[in-house]
Amino acid sequence: MGQVKVVTDTTCDLPKEVLERYDIKLVPTFITIGDNVYRDTFDLEVEAFYELLKTSADRPVSGPPGRKDFSDIYTTLSSTTDSILSIHISQTWSQTMKLAENMARFSMNAAKKQGKNLDITVVDSKSTCIGLGSIVIEAARQAEAGKSKDEILAHITPIIENMKSLFMVDDMSYLEKSGRIGKAGAMIGNLLRVKPIFTIEGGETNVKGRPMGAGGAFDKMIELMGEVLPYGSSIKLGIAHAMSPDKVEAVKPQIEAKYNCVEIYETLVGTSVGATMGPGSFGFVYYTV
């Protein structure tokens, strides 16, 4: 009944026009700042979040969607389709996957009692931000083309396994605020203009360098990219920034000069990643095509 429907969570950081274009359904994660709890994207847009982050002394805390958020979307979609792909942030960083799996079972059992045949497959993207967003776009395009669930999974699974991600932190005080490093480390890092670089592979985050200055960070990111990707490779590229479009303008031409960028997605780093990395952070994901 109908085409496969794609569900994701707000950590995908996809802009509204992309979600609407591909009929992607969104489950909100939550962000708590002080005494206030917001639904990411729905109650608090990303630009407003970064303004709050700059002025609030409280540590922002992100949380997964509620059970009802999942069940409401699954139930609504069951009236138009019998096949749902629910693609989410890596289970390494969030309880979102576990909640999605639990509510998928609940929703399928509820549908069965009503005589409906509903299949919900929950997929771990092993990523977040523009990495998750890129995978969701690929799945939604396949669904729009009339592909079956198994065909879509066959298309996105190699992308999930082979996607590479590189992110840099501009201001280490936000790592300190989120509890990732100590206050002294943040102060020294900022004094030395250290810009930590992280990779995301297979749902795991690793520090790959601590260059000084934005220029040094950009050079290191391009160097790391070149270590795993032959010159001239055809890739799809996703770029995300936390209110720092100047970094996109500095790095994107360097990547385009070295590789055949078949497609480039750009978006803002949303609240979940932004709560840890802070404004000024920047990153990109890529995979071969």
PDB file of C-alpha atoms in Angstrom:
ATOM      1  CA  MET A   1       0.000   0.000   0.000  1.00  0.00           C
ATOM      2  CA  GLY A   2       1.725   3.178  -1.163  1.00  0.00           C
ATOM      3  CA  GLN A   3       5.430   3.908  -1.294  1.00  0.00           C
ATOM      4  CA  VAL A   4       7.896   3.382   1.538  1.00  0.00           C
ATOM      5  CA  LYS A   5       7.808   6.293   3.995  1.00  0.00           C
ATOM      6  CA  VAL A   6      10.966   7.658   5.605  1.00  0.00           C
ATOM      7  CA  VAL A   7      11.116   8.840   9.221  1.00  0.00           C
ATOM      8  CA  THR A   8      14.097  10.425  10.960  1.00  0.00           C
ATOM      9  CA  ASP A   9      14.859  12.596  13.990  1.00  0.00           C
ATOM     10  CA  THR A  10      15.799  16.253  14.205  1.00  0.00           C
ATOM     11  CA  THR A  11      19.514  15.524  14.611  1.00  0.00           C
ATOM     12  CA  CYS A  12      19.554  15.083  10.805  1.00  0.00           C
ATOM     13  CA  ASP A  13      19.676  18.918  10.592  1.00  0.00           C
ATOM     14  CA  LEU A  14      17.940  18.962   7.219  1.00  0.00           C
ATOM     15  CA  PRO A  15      16.289  22.253   6.236  1.00  0.00           C
ATOM     16  CA  LYS A  16      12.506  22.459   6.084  1.00  0.00           C
ATOM     17  CA  GLU A  17      12.400  22.678   2.292  1.00  0.00           C
ATOM     18  CA  VAL A  18      14.287  19.373   1.924  1.00  0.00           C
ATOM     19  CA  LEU A  19      12.014  17.621   4.423  1.00  0.00           C
ATOM     20  CA  GLU A  20       8.952  18.852   2.558  1.00  0.00           C
ATOM     21  CA  ARG A  21      10.390  18.108  -0.891  1.00  0.00           C
ATOM     22  CA  TYR A  22      10.956  14.429  -0.074  1.00  0.00           C
ATOM     23  CA  ASP A  23       8.064  14.012   2.397  1.00  0.00           C
ATOM     24  CA  ILE A  24      10.448  13.067   5.215  1.00  0.00           C
ATOM     25  CA  LYS A  25       8.713  12.773   8.587  1.00  0.00           C
ATOM     26  CA  LEU A  26      10.510  14.236  11.582  1.00  0.00           C
ATOM     27  CA  VAL A  27      10.537  13.110  15.221  1.00  0.00           C
ATOM     28  CA  PRO A  28      11.786  15.835  17.604  1.00  0.00           C
ATOM     29  CA  THR A  29      14.680  15.369  19.987  1.00  0.00           C
ATOM     30  CA  PHE A  30      14.723  17.608  23.058  1.00  0.00           C
ATOM     31  CA  ILE A  31      17.102  20.245  24.369  1.00  0.00           C
ATOM     32  CA  THR A  32      17.069  21.497  27.968  1.00  0.00           C
ATOM     33  CA  ILE A  33      18.623  24.848  28.874  1.00  0.00           C
ATOM     34  CA  GLY A  34      18.174  25.771  32.513  1.00  0.00           C
ATOM     35  CA  ASP A  35      14.521  25.263  33.416  1.00  0.00           C
ATOM     36  CA  ASN A  36      13.332  25.344  29.820  1.00  0.00           C
ATOM     37  CA  VAL A  37      12.751  22.253  27.676  1.00  0.00           C
ATOM     38  CA  TYR A  38      12.426  22.681  23.916  1.00  0.00           C
ATOM     39  CA  ARG A  39      11.547  20.375  21.050  1.00  0.00           C
ATOM     40  CA  ASP A  40      14.421  20.728  18.618  1.00  0.00           C
ATOM     41  CA  THR A  41      13.333  22.516  15.414  1.00  0.00           C
ATOM     42  CA  PHE A  42       9.656  22.606  16.455  1.00  0.00           C
ATOM     43  CA  ASP A  43       9.987  24.939  19.480  1.00  0.00           C
ATOM     44  CA  LEU A  44      13.527  26.208  19.032  1.00  0.00           C
ATOM     45  CA  GLU A  45      15.058  26.992  15.665  1.00  0.00           C
ATOM     46  CA  VAL A  46      18.789  26.617  15.323  1.00  0.00           C
ATOM     47  CA  GLU A  47      19.584  30.333  15.018  1.00  0.00           C
ATOM     48  CA  ALA A  48      17.722  31.065  18.263  1.00  0.00           C
ATOM     49  CA  PHE A  49      19.497  28.158  19.946  1.00  0.00           C
ATOM     50  CA  TYR A  50      22.944  29.611  19.251  1.00  0.00           C
ATOM     51  CA  GLU A  51      21.874  32.968  20.667  1.00  0.00           C
ATOM     52  CA  LEU A  52      20.749  31.199  23.844  1.00  0.00           C
ATOM     53  CA  LEU A  53      23.990  29.224  23.955  1.00  0.00           C
ATOM     54  CA  LYS A  54      26.045  32.423  23.926  1.00  0.00           C
ATOM     55  CA  THR A  55      24.099  34.097  26.734  1.00  0.00           C
ATOM     56  CA  SER A  56      23.087  31.232  29.038  1.00  0.00           C
ATOM     57  CA  ALA A  57      25.319  30.060  31.869  1.00  0.00           C
ATOM     58  CA  ASP A  58      23.467  26.745  31.950  1.00  0.00           C
ATOM     59  CA  ARG A  59      24.841  23.673  30.237  1.00  0.00           C
ATOM     60  CA  PRO A  60      22.524  22.568  27.404  1.00  0.00           C
ATOM     61  CA  VAL A  61      21.436  18.951  27.664  1.00  0.00           C
ATOM     62  CA  SER A  62      20.035  17.055  24.692  1.00  0.00           C
ATOM     63  CA  GLY A  63      17.563  14.196  25.018  1.00  0.00           C
ATOM     64  CA  PRO A  64      15.878  11.636  22.740  1.00  0.00           C
ATOM     65  CA  PRO A  65      12.318  11.853  21.408  1.00  0.00           C
ATOM     66  CA  GLY A  66       9.431  10.672  23.553  1.00  0.00           C
ATOM     67  CA  ARG A  67       7.648   7.373  22.971  1.00  0.00           C
ATOM     68  CA  LYS A  68       4.488   9.194  21.936  1.00  0.00           C
ATOM     69  CA  ASP A  69       6.413  11.152  19.289  1.00  0.00           C
ATOM     70  CA  PHE A  70       7.311   7.877  17.594  1.00  0.00           C
ATOM     71  CA  SER A  71       3.941   6.186  18.023  1.00  0.00           C
ATOM     72  CA  ASP A  72       2.049   9.206  16.679  1.00  0.00           C
ATOM     73  CA  ILE A  73       4.092   9.316  13.473  1.00  0.00           C
ATOM     74  CA  TYR A  74       4.059   5.544  12.953  1.00  0.00           C
ATOM     75  CA  THR A  75       0.292   5.411  13.521  1.00  0.00           C
ATOM     76  CA  THR A  76      -0.389   8.306  11.161  1.00  0.00           C
ATOM     77  CA  LEU A  77       1.771   6.805   8.408  1.00  0.00           C
ATOM     78  CA  SER A  78       0.122   3.384   8.773  1.00  0.00           C
ATOM     79  CA  SER A  79      -2.988   4.833   7.118  1.00  0.00           C
ATOM     80  CA  THR A  80      -1.086   5.519   3.880  1.00  0.00           C
ATOM     81  CA  THR A  81       1.656   2.872   3.776  1.00  0.00           C
ATOM     82  CA  ASP A  82       2.521  -0.564   5.083  1.00  0.00           C
ATOM     83  CA  SER A  83       6.300   0.013   4.993  1.00  0.00           C
ATOM     84  CA  ILE A  84       8.297   2.542   7.033  1.00  0.00           C
ATOM     85  CA  LEU A  85      12.056   3.125   7.220  1.00  0.00           C
ATOM     86  CA  SER A  86      12.999   4.915  10.438  1.00  0.00           C
ATOM     87  CA  ILE A  87      16.607   6.168  10.194  1.00  0.00           C
ATOM     88  CA  HIS A  88      18.276   7.717  13.236  1.00  0.00           C
ATOM     89  CA  ILE A  89      21.303   9.108  15.028  1.00  0.00           C
ATOM     90  CA  SER A  90      23.942   6.531  16.003  1.00  0.00           C
ATOM     91  CA  GLN A  91      22.985   4.456  19.031  1.00  0.00           C
ATOM     92  CA  THR A  92      26.477   5.236  20.390  1.00  0.00           C
ATOM     93  CA  TRP A  93      25.361   8.773  21.260  1.00  0.00           C
ATOM     94  CA  SER A  94      21.647   8.574  21.971  1.00  0.00           C
ATOM     95  CA  GLN A  95      18.779   6.423  23.206  1.00  0.00           C
ATOM     96  CA  THR A  96      16.821   7.416  20.085  1.00  0.00           C
ATOM     97  CA  MET A  97      17.504   4.117  18.298  1.00  0.00           C
ATOM     98  CA  LYS A  98      16.366   2.012  21.253  1.00  0.00           C
ATOM     99  CA  LEU A  99      13.174   4.045  21.625  1.00  0.00           C
ATOM    100  CA  ALA A 100      12.485   3.801  17.888  1.00  0.00           C
ATOM    101  CA  GLU A 101      12.921   0.012  17.966  1.00  0.00           C
ATOM    102  CA  ASN A 102      10.625  -0.355  20.990  1.00  0.00           C
ATOM    103  CA  MET A 103       7.913   1.840  19.518  1.00  0.00           C
ATOM    104  CA  ALA A 104       8.227   0.166  16.106  1.00  0.00           C
ATOM    105  CA  ARG A 105       7.417  -3.187  17.734  1.00  0.00           C
ATOM    106  CA  PHE A 106       4.551  -1.614  19.676  1.00  0.00           C
ATOM    107  CA  SER A 107       3.122   0.046  16.558  1.00  0.00           C
ATOM    108  CA  MET A 108       3.402  -3.101  14.433  1.00  0.00           C
ATOM    109  CA  ASN A 109       1.625  -5.151  17.118  1.00  0.00           C
ATOM    110  CA  ALA A 110      -1.096  -2.508  17.425  1.00  0.00           C
ATOM    111  CA  ALA A 111      -1.575  -2.499  13.645  1.00  0.00           C
ATOM    112  CA  LYS A 112      -1.756  -6.298  13.583  1.00  0.00           C
ATOM    113  CA  LYS A 113      -4.572  -6.255  16.142  1.00  0.00           C
ATOM    114  CA  GLN A 114      -6.448  -3.933  13.784  1.00  0.00           C
ATOM    115  CA  GLY A 115      -5.919  -6.286  10.861  1.00  0.00           C
ATOM    116  CA  LYS A 116      -3.218  -4.142   9.251  1.00  0.00           C
ATOM    117  CA  ASN A 117       0.079  -5.393   7.840  1.00  0.00           C
ATOM    118  CA  LEU A 118       2.656  -2.810   8.958  1.00  0.00           C
ATOM    119  CA  ASP A 119       6.420  -3.220   8.624  1.00  0.00           C
ATOM    120  CA  ILE A 120       8.741  -0.733  10.352  1.00  0.00           C
ATOM    121  CA  THR A 121      12.489  -1.148   9.895  1.00  0.00           C
ATOM    122  CA  VAL A 122      14.706   0.937  12.176  1.00  0.00           C
ATOM    123  CA  VAL A 123      18.145   1.829  10.798  1.00  0.00           C
ATOM    124  CA  ASP A 124      21.203   3.043  12.709  1.00  0.00           C
ATOM    125  CA  SER A 125      22.870   5.681  10.522  1.00  0.00           C
ATOM    126  CA  LYS A 126      26.071   5.416  12.601  1.00  0.00           C
ATOM    127  CA  SER A 127      26.210   9.175  12.182  1.00  0.00           C
ATOM    128  CA  THR A 128      24.432  12.423  12.988  1.00  0.00           C
ATOM    129  CA  CYS A 129      24.009  15.959  11.647  1.00  0.00           C
ATOM    130  CA  ILE A 130      24.658  16.178   7.886  1.00  0.00           C
ATOM    131  CA  GLY A 131      25.866  12.546   7.887  1.00  0.00           C
ATOM    132  CA  LEU A 132      22.459  11.321   9.011  1.00  0.00           C
ATOM    133  CA  GLY A 133      20.815  13.909   6.775  1.00  0.00           C
ATOM    134  CA  SER A 134      22.664  12.685   3.681  1.00  0.00           C
ATOM    135  CA  ILE A 135      21.622   9.084   4.323  1.00  0.00           C
ATOM    136  CA  VAL A 136      18.010  10.133   4.859  1.00  0.00           C
ATOM    137  CA  ILE A 137      17.986  12.069   1.565  1.00  0.00           C
ATOM    138  CA  GLU A 138      19.346   9.023  -0.276  1.00  0.00           C
ATOM    139  CA  ALA A 139      16.631   6.817   1.239  1.00  0.00           C
ATOM    140  CA  ALA A 140      13.852   9.317   0.519  1.00  0.00           C
ATOM    141  CA  ARG A 141      14.898   9.670  -3.117  1.00  0.00           C
ATOM    142  CA  GLN A 142      14.820   5.906  -3.526  1.00  0.00           C
ATOM    143  CA  ALA A 143      11.378   5.772  -1.909  1.00  0.00           C
ATOM    144  CA  GLU A 144      10.118   8.498  -4.221  1.00  0.00           C
ATOM    145  CA  ALA A 145      11.359   6.443  -7.174  1.00  0.00           C
ATOM    146  CA  GLY A 146       9.149   3.569  -6.027  1.00  0.00           C
ATOM    147  CA  LYS A 147      11.895   1.305  -4.682  1.00  0.00           C
ATOM    148  CA  SER A 148      11.026  -1.383  -2.161  1.00  0.00           C
ATOM    149  CA  LYS A 149      12.288  -1.352   1.414  1.00  0.00           C
ATOM    150  CA  ASP A 150      14.899  -4.009   0.614  1.00  0.00           C
ATOM    151  CA  GLU A 151      16.104  -2.075  -2.433  1.00  0.00           C
ATOM    152  CA  ILE A 152      16.442   1.103  -0.370  1.00  0.00           C
ATOM    153  CA  LEU A 153      18.375  -0.739   2.336  1.00  0.00           C
ATOM    154  CA  ALA A 154      20.683  -2.215  -0.305  1.00  0.00           C
ATOM    155  CA  HIS A 155      21.338   1.328  -1.545  1.00  0.00           C
ATOM    156  CA  ILE A 156      21.978   3.070   1.789  1.00  0.00           C
ATOM    157  CA  THR A 157      23.836   0.327   3.693  1.00  0.00           C
ATOM    158  CA  PRO A 158      27.132   0.764   1.761  1.00  0.00           C
ATOM    159  CA  ILE A 159      26.829   4.530   2.239  1.00  0.00           C
ATOM    160  CA  ILE A 160      26.421   4.094   6.003  1.00  0.00           C
ATOM    161  CA  GLU A 161      29.417   1.766   6.162  1.00  0.00           C
ATOM    162  CA  ASN A 162      31.715   3.878   3.985  1.00  0.00           C
ATOM    163  CA  MET A 163      30.798   7.456   4.907  1.00  0.00           C
ATOM    164  CA  LYS A 164      33.599   9.551   6.410  1.00  0.00           C
ATOM    165  CA  SER A 165      33.107  12.612   8.618  1.00  0.00           C
ATOM    166  CA  LEU A 166      35.419  15.393   9.798  1.00  0.00           C
ATOM    167  CA  PHE A 167      34.433  18.121  12.264  1.00  0.00           C
ATOM    168  CA  MET A 168      36.361  20.939  13.940  1.00  0.00           C
ATOM    169  CA  VAL A 169      35.620  22.846  17.153  1.00  0.00           C
ATOM    170  CA  ASP A 170      36.212  26.584  17.042  1.00  0.00           C
ATOM    171  CA  ASP A 171      35.826  27.483  20.737  1.00  0.00           C
ATOM    172  CA  MET A 172      36.902  24.870  23.287  1.00  0.00           C
ATOM    173  CA  SER A 173      34.919  26.526  26.088  1.00  0.00           C
ATOM    174  CA  TYR A 174      31.824  24.782  24.707  1.00  0.00           C
ATOM    175  CA  LEU A 175      33.507  21.386  25.064  1.00  0.00           C
ATOM    176  CA  GLU A 176      34.161  22.373  28.671  1.00  0.00           C
ATOM    177  CA  LYS A 177      30.563  23.519  29.185  1.00  0.00           C
ATOM    178  CA  SER A 178      29.279  20.200  27.836  1.00  0.00           C
ATOM    179  CA  GLY A 179      31.569  18.283  30.196  1.00  0.00           C
ATOM    180  CA  ARG A 180      33.880  16.875  27.493  1.00  0.00           C
ATOM    181  CA  ILE A 181      37.060  18.576  28.800  1.00  0.00           C
ATOM    182  CA  GLY A 182      38.162  20.443  31.939  1.00  0.00           C
ATOM    183  CA  LYS A 183      38.097  24.210  32.394  1.00  0.00           C
ATOM    184  CA  ALA A 184      41.889  24.494  32.366  1.00  0.00           C
ATOM    185  CA  GLY A 185      42.122  22.526  29.128  1.00  0.00           C
ATOM    186  CA  ALA A 186      39.569  24.784  27.491  1.00  0.00           C
ATOM    187  CA  MET A 187      41.355  27.951  28.619  1.00  0.00           C
ATOM    188  CA  ILE A 188      44.771  26.774  27.429  1.00  0.00           C
ATOM    189  CA  GLY A 189      43.320  25.498  24.164  1.00  0.00           C
ATOM    190  CA  ASN A 190      41.653  28.817  23.414  1.00  0.00           C
ATOM    191  CA  LEU A 191      44.774  30.792  24.339  1.00  0.00           C
ATOM    192  CA  LEU A 192      46.786  28.677  21.890  1.00  0.00           C
ATOM    193  CA  ARG A 193      43.982  28.886  19.302  1.00  0.00           C
ATOM    194  CA  VAL A 194      43.750  25.084  19.191  1.00  0.00           C
ATOM    195  CA  LYS A 195      41.016  23.753  16.891  1.00  0.00           C
ATOM    196  CA  PRO A 196      40.404  20.062  17.700  1.00  0.00           C
ATOM    197  CA  ILE A 197      39.431  17.859  14.757  1.00  0.00           C
ATOM    198  CA  PHE A 198      37.187  14.832  15.185  1.00  0.00           C
ATOM    199  CA  THR A 199      36.331  11.981  12.860  1.00  0.00           C
ATOM    200  CA  ILE A 200      33.132   9.957  12.910  1.00  0.00           C
ATOM    201  CA  GLU A 201      33.364   6.454  11.510  1.00  0.00           C
ATOM    202  CA  GLY A 202      31.044   3.565  12.264  1.00  0.00           C
ATOM    203  CA  GLY A 203      29.326   5.571  14.983  1.00  0.00           C
ATOM    204  CA  GLU A 204      32.560   6.196  16.877  1.00  0.00           C
ATOM    205  CA  THR A 205      34.171   9.605  17.482  1.00  0.00           C
ATOM    206  CA  ASN A 206      37.954  10.019  17.563  1.00  0.00           C
ATOM    207  CA  VAL A 207      40.277  13.018  17.869  1.00  0.00           C
ATOM    208  CA  LYS A 208      42.489  13.227  14.774  1.00  0.00           C
ATOM    209  CA  GLY A 209      44.423  16.405  15.393  1.00  0.00           C
ATOM    210  CA  ARG A 210      44.754  19.622  17.380  1.00  0.00           C
ATOM    211  CA  PRO A 211      46.041  22.169  14.868  1.00  0.00           C
ATOM    212  CA  MET A 212      46.364  25.848  15.721  1.00  0.00           C
ATOM    213  CA  GLY A 213      44.132  28.369  14.018  1.00  0.00           C
ATOM    214  CA  ALA A 214      41.307  27.884  11.550  1.00  0.00           C
ATOM    215  CA  GLY A 215      43.699  27.777   8.593  1.00  0.00           C
ATOM    216  CA  GLY A 216      45.693  24.984  10.197  1.00  0.00           C
ATOM    217  CA  ALA A 217      42.485  23.100  10.924  1.00  0.00           C
ATOM    218  CA  PHE A 218      41.312  23.394   7.321  1.00  0.00           C
ATOM    219  CA  ASP A 219      44.674  22.134   6.042  1.00  0.00           C
ATOM    220  CA  LYS A 220      44.571  19.183   8.431  1.00  0.00           C
ATOM    221  CA  MET A 221      41.031  18.250   7.415  1.00  0.00           C
ATOM    222  CA  ILE A 222      41.957  18.277   3.724  1.00  0.00           C
ATOM    223  CA  GLU A 223      45.073  16.240   4.530  1.00  0.00           C
ATOM    224  CA  LEU A 224      43.040  13.628   6.433  1.00  0.00           C
ATOM    225  CA  MET A 225      40.578  13.452   3.562  1.00  0.00           C
ATOM    226  CA  GLY A 226      43.420  12.838   1.120  1.00  0.00           C
ATOM    227  CA  GLU A 227      44.776   9.971   3.220  1.00  0.00           C
ATOM    228  CA  VAL A 228      41.699   7.837   2.481  1.00  0.00           C
ATOM    229  CA  LEU A 229      40.393   9.285  -0.786  1.00  0.00           C
ATOM    230  CA  PRO A 230      42.355   9.207  -4.071  1.00  0.00           C
ATOM    231  CA  TYR A 231      42.682  12.483  -5.945  1.00  0.00           C
ATOM    232  CA  GLY A 232      39.892  12.976  -8.484  1.00  0.00           C
ATOM    233  CA  SER A 233      37.437  10.584  -6.809  1.00  0.00           C
ATOM    234  CA  SER A 234      33.745  11.195  -7.462  1.00  0.00           C
ATOM    235  CA  ILE A 235      31.990  11.975  -4.201  1.00  0.00           C
ATOM    236  CA  LYS A 236      28.871  13.372  -2.628  1.00  0.00           C
ATOM    237  CA  LEU A 237      29.706  16.009  -0.048  1.00  0.00           C
ATOM    238  CA  GLY A 238      27.706  17.269   2.921  1.00  0.00           C
ATOM    239  CA  ILE A 239      28.813  20.423   4.723  1.00  0.00           C
ATOM    240  CA  ALA A 240      27.504  21.741   8.048  1.00  0.00           C
ATOM    241  CA  HIS A 241      28.438  24.852   9.995  1.00  0.00           C
ATOM    242  CA  ALA A 242      27.376  26.473  13.256  1.00  0.00           C
ATOM    243  CA  MET A 243      26.687  30.031  12.120  1.00  0.00           C
ATOM    244  CA  SER A 244      30.060  30.176  10.360  1.00  0.00           C
ATOM    245  CA  PRO A 245      29.472  30.337   6.576  1.00  0.00           C
ATOM    246  CA  ASP A 246      32.967  31.801   6.145  1.00  0.00           C
ATOM    247  CA  LYS A 247      34.395  28.367   6.924  1.00  0.00           C
ATOM    248  CA  VAL A 248      32.300  26.812   4.161  1.00  0.00           C
ATOM    249  CA  GLU A 249      33.582  29.452   1.739  1.00  0.00           C
ATOM    250  CA  ALA A 250      37.169  28.682   2.774  1.00  0.00           C
ATOM    251  CA  VAL A 251      37.049  24.887   2.554  1.00  0.00           C
ATOM    252  CA  LYS A 252      34.526  23.994  -0.139  1.00  0.00           C
ATOM    253  CA  PRO A 253      36.640  25.328  -3.058  1.00  0.00           C
ATOM    254  CA  GLN A 254      39.635  23.307  -1.824  1.00  0.00           C
ATOM    255  CA  ILE A 255      37.597  20.109  -1.847  1.00  0.00           C
ATOM    256  CA  GLU A 256      36.089  20.884  -5.250  1.00  0.00           C
ATOM    257  CA  ALA A 257      39.590  21.449  -6.643  1.00  0.00           C
ATOM    258  CA  LYS A 258      40.698  17.952  -5.602  1.00  0.00           C
ATOM    259  CA  TYR A 259      37.576  15.861  -6.127  1.00  0.00           C
ATOM    260  CA  ASN A 260      34.629  15.496  -8.480  1.00  0.00           C
ATOM    261  CA  CYS A 261      31.790  16.642  -6.233  1.00  0.00           C
ATOM    262  CA  VAL A 262      28.731  15.133  -7.892  1.00  0.00           C
ATOM    263  CA  GLU A 263      26.452  16.752  -5.333  1.00  0.00           C
ATOM    264  CA  ILE A 264      26.930  19.060  -2.350  1.00  0.00           C
ATOM    265  CA  TYR A 265      24.493  19.450   0.547  1.00  0.00           C
ATOM    266  CA  GLU A 266      24.847  22.364   2.968  1.00  0.00           C
ATOM    267  CA  THR A 267      23.094  22.889   6.292  1.00  0.00           C
ATOM    268  CA  LEU A 268      23.448  24.351   9.778  1.00  0.00           C
ATOM    269  CA  VAL A 269      24.766  22.287  12.684  1.00  0.00           C
ATOM    270  CA  GLY A 270      21.696  21.717  14.835  1.00  0.00           C
ATOM    271  CA  THR A 271      21.138  21.784  18.569  1.00  0.00           C
ATOM    272  CA  SER A 272      22.327  18.269  19.492  1.00  0.00           C
ATOM    273  CA  VAL A 273      25.796  18.593  17.971  1.00  0.00           C
ATOM    274  CA  GLY A 274      25.867  22.354  18.525  1.00  0.00           C
ATOM    275  CA  ALA A 275      25.308  21.898  22.266  1.00  0.00           C
ATOM    276  CA  THR A 276      28.664  20.112  22.449  1.00  0.00           C
ATOM    277  CA  MET A 277      30.716  21.838  19.747  1.00  0.00           C
ATOM    278  CA  GLY A 278      29.344  25.361  20.024  1.00  0.00           C
ATOM    279  CA  PRO A 279      29.020  28.207  17.524  1.00  0.00           C
ATOM    280  CA  GLY A 280      31.753  28.476  14.932  1.00  0.00           C
ATOM    281  CA  SER A 281      32.115  24.703  14.622  1.00  0.00           C
ATOM    282  CA  PHE A 282      32.277  23.256  11.141  1.00  0.00           C
ATOM    283  CA  GLY A 283      32.411  19.895   9.446  1.00  0.00           C
ATOM    284  CA  PHE A 284      31.766  17.813   6.388  1.00  0.00           C
ATOM    285  CA  VAL A 285      30.932  14.258   5.377  1.00  0.00           C
ATOM    286  CA  TYR A 286      31.663  12.491   2.122  1.00  0.00           C
ATOM    287  CA  TYR A 287      31.187   9.178   0.377  1.00  0.00           C
ATOM    288  CA  THR A 288      32.173   7.878  -3.043  1.00  0.00           C
ATOM    289  CA  VAL A 289      29.682   7.372  -5.857  1.00  0.00           C
TER     290      VAL A 289
END
